[in-house]
Amino acid sequence: MKVTETSLPGVLLIEPVAFGDPRGFFVETHHEQRYRDAGIDLHFVQDNHSRSRQGVLRGLHYQLAHPQGKLVRVAQGEVLDVAVDIRVGSPTFGQSYATVLSDENHKQLYVPPDYAHGFCVLSDVADFIYKCTDYYYPDDQWGIAWNDPDLGIDWQWRDVLLSDKDQENPRLRDCAPETLPKYPADGQPATNEGNRP
């Protein structure tokens, strides 16, 4: 597999090798030792699968007390996937990285804990699958406005479909510092233990 460092520290673009023939294809979507060697050394504890129709935008989400690292991919369809550094004090605070993930390119994105994450569906439908380094806690849901002008994200879709909750997410500049993750003093990406009270 090919692993590429992106413009955001710890955010990795992964291109697994797909073996295809007239019958179809085979691709290894996770191998603990290989992914650890690539720098993803956190343990995944939960797998999620969502299906969304064209124009659906989910994000930008994060958990604060239980930050989740995410290894994301698309099993069917195509999405624009986005990670945003929202760590107070980070040199790349407010910067984003976006890439297209699809069932054809087999690409994956690793989003470390303490980053906000979201995606927009570009195809008719998309099955979005991701592994998480911590469990989902309904009382620990936080979000940033998908259309925050300070972030300047081009979602490649005009009329997005949002949940009621995502429509009310604040701009990053309007978030109180205590509601955002902190940049580690040692300059290293936070682990999923980093911000627990």
PDB file of C-alpha atoms in Angstrom, residues 17 19 32 38 62 66 74 83-84 105-106 108 116 120 123 127 130 148 154 161 163 190:
ATOM      1  CA  VAL A  17      -3.324  -2.368  -3.505  1.00  0.00           C
ATOM      2  CA  PHE A  19      -6.041  -7.060  -7.083  1.00  0.00           C
ATOM      3  CA  GLU A  32      -2.903  -3.958  12.026  1.00  0.00           C
ATOM      4  CA  ALA A  38       2.580   3.509   8.572  1.00  0.00           C
ATOM      5  CA  TYR A  62     -15.756  15.642  16.583  1.00  0.00           C
ATOM      6  CA  HIS A  66     -13.568  10.821  23.851  1.00  0.00           C
ATOM      7  CA  VAL A  74     -16.125   4.242   0.585  1.00  0.00           C
ATOM      8  CA  ALA A  83     -10.492  16.728   7.836  1.00  0.00           C
ATOM      9  CA  VAL A  84     -10.030  20.031   9.720  1.00  0.00           C
ATOM     10  CA  ASN A 105      -9.996   4.411  -6.255  1.00  0.00           C
ATOM     11  CA  HIS A 106     -10.132   2.379  -2.985  1.00  0.00           C
ATOM     12  CA  GLN A 108      -8.681   5.661   2.594  1.00  0.00           C
ATOM     13  CA  ALA A 116     -13.078  17.553  12.890  1.00  0.00           C
ATOM     14  CA  CYS A 120     -20.361  15.105   1.152  1.00  0.00           C
ATOM     15  CA  SER A 123     -22.587  10.010  -6.378  1.00  0.00           C
ATOM     16  CA  ASP A 127     -21.804   3.553   1.496  1.00  0.00           C
ATOM     17  CA  TYR A 130     -15.024   3.798   8.994  1.00  0.00           C
ATOM     18  CA  ASP A 148     -17.669  28.307   7.796  1.00  0.00           C
ATOM     19  CA  ASP A 154     -15.109  23.653  -1.513  1.00  0.00           C
ATOM     20  CA  LEU A 161     -28.697  18.088   2.651  1.00  0.00           C
ATOM     21  CA  SER A 163     -29.337  17.114   9.595  1.00  0.00           C
ATOM     22  CA  ALA A 190      -2.977  13.607  20.378  1.00  0.00           C
TER      23      ALA A 190
END
